[in-house]
C-alpha cells in the first residue's frame, strides 16, 4: 500500500512568501510492520550481508548489563500485547566491558527504492545502519555504524548471513526493531524556525503567527514547526529538526566541511502536534483532525525503536568525501 501525506492545512508559502527560497524535498519512509526480505529496503528486517564477510562489532568500552530481555520473548510479547520477562545475564555469555559486541541491524536503504537517497563512496547504492546494543560512558551514549556497499556485488554472493550474531539479551524492549516495510514518498519541507537557520525577521513573523493561532484556536492550534515545516518519523534528506537541542553547526571532523543530512530515524511517526502529517491511508474519512487517525500506538511507533528520550536521530555525512566518518546527532 502506498502512503499519501495530506495537503498542508494551509499554504505556508502564501502566508510566508519568503519561504519559497528555502523550500526543500524530503522522502518520508513510512515504515509499517511487515515481512521485508534481505533485498528490500526496510527497518528491522534481514540485512543483505554475504556469509563470509565479518559482521560489524563495537570495540569501545561499554557498561556491563546484569539483566535484559530475550529478543524472541520480546517478539512473542508484542504479538500478544504483553510485556517480556526480564532475565539475568547468563554467566557464560556476559561480555566484559571491553569485549567486542556485535552491532544490531536497524535499517537498510537501497537507492533504487528511496528517492533522494544519494550514493555513497565509490558509487555504493545500499546504506546499512547499525547500533551497539550497549551504552557507553557516564552519559549512557550510544554507538552507531553506517556501512555502504554496492547492492549488485552483494546480491551476487552465493550465501547470506542469517541470522547474524547478536547478544542474548537486550537492555530494553525498544532495542529490538519491529520488521517494517517502507512506503517512500517525497514531500515539500521547510527549515526549522530558529536563529541561525532562517533570517531573524522571518522567524519573528512565524512566531507571531503561531501566537495568533493559539489565541484564536487554543493550545492545539496549527503551528509552523508541527504542521507546516518538517514531517515527523523516518525520512531521507530534508532538514533536521532541533526540538531538543536548538540548531547546531554540524561540520565534518576530518575536513570541517558543513555536513549534509542523510537520514533521520524518528522516534515517533506522529504525535499530538503532528497528526496533520498522518497519511490518508491511515485515516478514517468520516472523522476530522486527530480523531481520524487509525492505528493507535502501532501507527505512532511502528518500528518500536527509541532514540534517547524519544528524540530524532540525525545521520550527517560529508558532501566533500563520503568516506569521511558520519556524525550521529540526537535532537
XYZ file of C-alpha atoms in Angstrom:
331
model
C 0.000 0.000 0.000
C 1.248 3.479 -0.815
C 1.171 6.270 1.734
C -0.042 9.762 0.815
C 0.621 12.778 3.003
C -2.398 15.124 3.090
C -2.024 18.623 1.693
C -0.861 21.030 4.377
C -3.737 22.693 6.269
C -2.679 25.997 4.755
C -0.216 27.066 2.073
C 2.848 28.066 4.062
C 4.302 29.980 1.109
C 1.128 32.054 0.877
C 1.475 33.108 4.500
C 5.271 33.469 4.319
C 6.328 34.077 0.687
C 9.997 34.307 1.738
C 9.967 30.569 2.471
C 9.766 29.802 -1.253
C 13.531 30.265 -1.445
C 14.046 27.748 1.361
C 11.731 25.002 0.121
C 13.333 21.547 0.090
C 12.320 17.972 -0.570
C 12.326 15.112 1.893
C 11.434 11.454 1.441
C 9.177 10.100 4.152
C 9.817 6.367 4.576
C 6.515 5.477 6.290
C 7.688 2.233 7.979
C 4.887 -0.211 8.746
C 5.127 -3.704 10.288
C 5.578 -6.388 7.655
C 7.846 -9.118 6.328
C 10.723 -7.439 4.473
C 13.452 -9.530 2.862
C 17.202 -9.054 2.591
C 16.819 -7.499 -0.880
C 14.290 -4.937 0.352
C 14.682 -1.507 1.903
C 13.399 -1.790 5.449
C 13.644 -1.046 9.130
C 14.359 -4.077 11.296
C 14.494 -6.714 8.568
C 17.326 -9.033 7.498
C 20.451 -7.353 6.161
C 21.869 -8.154 2.734
C 25.131 -9.482 4.160
C 27.441 -12.024 2.464
C 28.001 -15.082 4.659
C 31.799 -14.897 4.560
C 32.016 -11.179 5.434
C 32.679 -10.323 9.105
C 29.666 -8.830 10.867
C 30.390 -5.361 12.346
C 31.275 -5.266 16.033
C 31.693 -2.446 18.548
C 35.172 -2.371 20.112
C 34.601 0.531 22.510
C 34.234 0.077 26.238
C 30.626 -0.351 27.290
C 28.698 -0.676 30.505
C 28.116 -4.195 31.726
C 24.464 -5.242 31.927
C 23.137 -7.547 34.651
C 19.724 -8.316 33.158
C 17.765 -7.845 29.980
C 15.126 -9.153 27.590
C 15.459 -12.042 25.152
C 14.696 -10.988 21.547
C 12.393 -13.956 20.916
C 10.420 -13.197 24.083
C 10.147 -9.543 23.053
C 8.545 -10.563 19.751
C 6.201 -13.021 21.478
C 5.103 -10.380 23.977
C 4.431 -7.864 21.212
C 2.240 -10.344 19.372
C 0.127 -10.907 22.486
C 0.099 -7.288 23.649
C 2.075 -8.155 26.776
C 5.487 -7.339 28.206
C 8.510 -9.663 28.066
C 10.019 -11.014 31.308
C 13.363 -9.672 32.493
C 16.140 -12.271 32.612
C 19.531 -12.255 34.358
C 22.500 -12.277 32.038
C 23.842 -15.838 31.691
C 27.227 -16.051 33.390
C 28.869 -17.736 30.407
C 27.583 -15.120 27.941
C 28.104 -11.833 29.788
C 30.699 -9.819 27.856
C 33.396 -7.852 29.621
C 33.352 -4.088 29.439
C 35.951 -4.100 26.659
C 34.915 -7.250 24.762
C 33.774 -6.848 21.134
C 29.981 -6.706 20.874
C 28.056 -7.376 17.642
C 26.130 -4.390 16.352
C 22.393 -4.762 15.899
C 20.978 -4.043 12.462
C 18.473 -1.173 12.401
C 17.738 -0.442 8.751
C 18.930 -0.754 5.183
C 18.086 1.546 2.277
C 18.638 0.930 -1.447
C 18.992 3.961 -3.714
C 16.707 2.165 -6.190
C 13.872 2.244 -3.634
C 14.312 5.600 -1.922
C 14.081 8.848 -3.928
C 16.601 11.400 -2.756
C 19.000 8.888 -1.189
C 22.429 9.932 -2.503
C 25.016 7.296 -3.441
C 27.804 6.551 -1.014
C 31.554 6.200 -1.570
C 32.617 4.826 -4.967
C 29.034 4.671 -6.186
C 27.738 2.471 -3.360
C 23.947 2.306 -3.519
C 22.995 0.464 -0.332
C 23.188 2.097 3.099
C 23.021 -0.150 6.172
C 22.546 1.303 9.674
C 23.593 -0.411 12.925
C 23.543 0.343 16.660
C 25.557 -1.153 19.511
C 23.114 -2.796 21.956
C 25.022 -1.450 24.970
C 25.537 2.043 26.351
C 28.902 3.736 26.723
C 30.341 6.116 29.311
C 28.817 8.002 32.204
C 26.175 9.621 29.992
C 24.908 6.344 28.506
C 25.992 7.298 24.997
C 25.225 5.071 22.027
C 27.450 3.991 19.160
C 26.181 3.679 15.602
C 27.685 2.366 12.390
C 26.972 3.189 8.735
C 28.032 0.638 6.125
C 27.849 1.467 2.422
C 28.023 -1.262 -0.210
C 27.213 -1.882 -3.866
C 23.974 -3.838 -3.975
C 24.812 -5.648 -7.216
C 28.047 -7.014 -5.751
C 26.396 -8.108 -2.501
C 23.492 -9.747 -4.327
C 25.918 -11.962 -6.263
C 27.046 -13.655 -3.047
C 26.076 -17.299 -3.078
C 25.145 -17.385 0.601
C 23.962 -14.785 3.099
C 24.357 -14.409 6.855
C 21.051 -15.259 8.513
C 20.702 -14.972 11.410
C 23.565 -12.596 12.214
C 25.485 -12.620 15.515
C 23.632 -10.960 18.369
C 23.751 -10.627 22.131
C 21.410 -12.984 24.043
C 19.649 -10.190 25.944
C 18.742 -6.582 25.176
C 18.605 -3.797 27.745
C 15.043 -2.802 26.777
C 12.177 -3.823 24.528
C 12.837 -0.763 22.387
C 16.288 -2.028 21.364
C 14.705 -4.575 19.015
C 13.204 -3.090 15.844
C 9.917 -4.436 14.593
C 10.460 -5.647 10.995
C 8.914 -2.937 8.815
C 8.424 -2.484 5.093
C 8.772 1.030 3.696
C 6.470 3.204 1.579
C 8.721 6.074 0.386
C 7.019 9.355 -0.508
C 8.573 12.711 -1.429
C 7.047 15.854 0.072
C 7.970 19.527 0.410
C 9.701 20.648 3.579
C 10.952 23.880 5.140
C 13.694 24.642 7.683
C 13.334 24.701 11.429
C 12.433 28.234 12.523
C 15.159 29.290 14.942
C 18.122 31.644 14.900
C 20.908 30.523 12.613
C 18.571 28.664 10.264
C 16.210 31.345 8.912
C 16.539 35.171 8.913
C 15.603 36.830 12.183
C 12.737 38.955 10.789
C 11.140 35.875 9.203
C 11.435 33.910 12.439
C 9.754 36.791 14.288
C 6.839 36.721 11.829
C 6.491 32.950 12.193
C 6.497 33.236 15.996
C 3.865 35.993 15.870
C 1.705 33.882 13.551
C 1.986 30.887 15.903
C 0.937 33.071 18.846
C -2.045 34.405 16.904
C -3.148 30.854 16.054
C -3.075 29.872 19.724
C -5.011 32.991 20.730
C -7.697 32.259 18.158
C -7.904 28.451 18.215
C -6.477 27.325 21.558
C -3.412 25.304 22.627
C -3.803 22.665 19.892
C -3.882 25.178 17.045
C -1.731 24.813 13.955
C 1.879 25.824 14.350
C 4.738 26.141 11.905
C 7.054 23.557 13.458
C 4.431 20.869 13.963
C 2.201 21.197 10.904
C 3.954 23.138 8.153
C 7.713 22.615 8.102
C 9.247 19.188 8.845
C 7.301 15.901 8.826
C 7.797 13.513 11.735
C 9.165 9.988 11.566
C 11.787 8.238 9.459
C 12.881 10.275 6.459
C 15.744 10.784 3.994
C 17.187 14.220 3.224
C 15.362 17.426 4.049
C 16.122 19.488 7.134
C 16.980 18.459 10.700
C 14.521 19.117 13.488
C 16.061 20.803 16.515
C 13.301 20.388 19.100
C 15.566 19.165 21.909
C 18.875 20.914 21.311
C 18.311 24.013 19.209
C 20.166 24.461 15.899
C 23.727 23.165 15.751
C 26.527 23.593 13.226
C 27.418 20.079 12.057
C 30.849 20.094 10.416
C 32.978 17.195 9.225
C 35.595 16.209 11.801
C 38.047 15.358 9.005
C 37.831 18.427 6.749
C 35.470 20.904 8.532
C 33.057 20.927 5.557
C 29.431 21.572 6.636
C 27.774 18.174 6.616
C 24.587 17.117 4.826
C 21.645 15.368 6.463
C 21.398 11.837 5.071
C 18.752 10.232 7.264
C 16.521 10.950 10.228
C 15.412 7.986 12.308
C 12.330 9.311 14.034
C 11.252 8.045 17.406
C 7.588 8.575 16.506
C 5.669 8.824 13.242
C 3.025 11.088 14.778
C 2.111 12.895 17.989
C -0.457 15.435 19.157
C 1.300 18.312 17.357
C 1.937 16.497 14.080
C -1.216 14.488 13.386
C -1.847 16.525 10.222
C 1.039 14.576 8.626
C -0.645 11.178 9.108
C -1.180 9.639 5.643
C -4.643 9.499 4.128
C -4.475 5.699 4.110
C -4.204 5.689 7.922
C -7.272 7.868 8.476
C -10.987 7.334 8.851
C -12.501 9.825 6.366
C -15.699 10.088 8.412
C -13.774 11.890 11.180
C -11.688 15.039 11.287
C -8.458 16.051 12.997
C -6.718 13.763 15.468
C -9.878 11.675 15.874
C -9.499 10.455 12.280
C -6.138 8.803 12.923
C -6.290 4.997 12.984
C -3.728 2.560 14.316
C -3.067 3.888 17.821
C 0.419 3.192 19.238
C 1.285 0.906 16.317
C 0.990 3.874 13.968
C 2.785 6.285 16.292
C 5.758 3.961 16.821
C 5.641 1.167 14.221
C 9.364 0.355 14.440
C 9.219 0.149 18.267
C 12.656 1.802 18.355
C 13.560 4.694 20.621
C 16.472 7.070 20.312
C 17.365 8.829 23.534
C 14.202 10.023 25.221
C 12.024 9.750 22.122
C 14.242 12.072 20.123
C 15.162 12.079 16.458
C 18.466 10.538 15.404
C 20.047 12.565 12.591
C 22.746 10.961 10.432
C 25.017 13.519 8.759
C 27.549 12.748 6.010
C 30.326 14.795 4.437
C 29.412 16.046 0.923
C 33.087 16.590 0.105
C 34.072 12.980 0.821
C 31.513 10.273 1.611
C 34.339 8.204 3.062
C 34.703 10.599 5.981
C 33.186 9.496 9.283
C 29.472 10.345 9.613
C 28.082 12.155 12.623
C 25.114 10.964 14.672
C 23.131 13.717 16.404
C 20.179 13.303 18.766
C 17.730 16.189 18.781
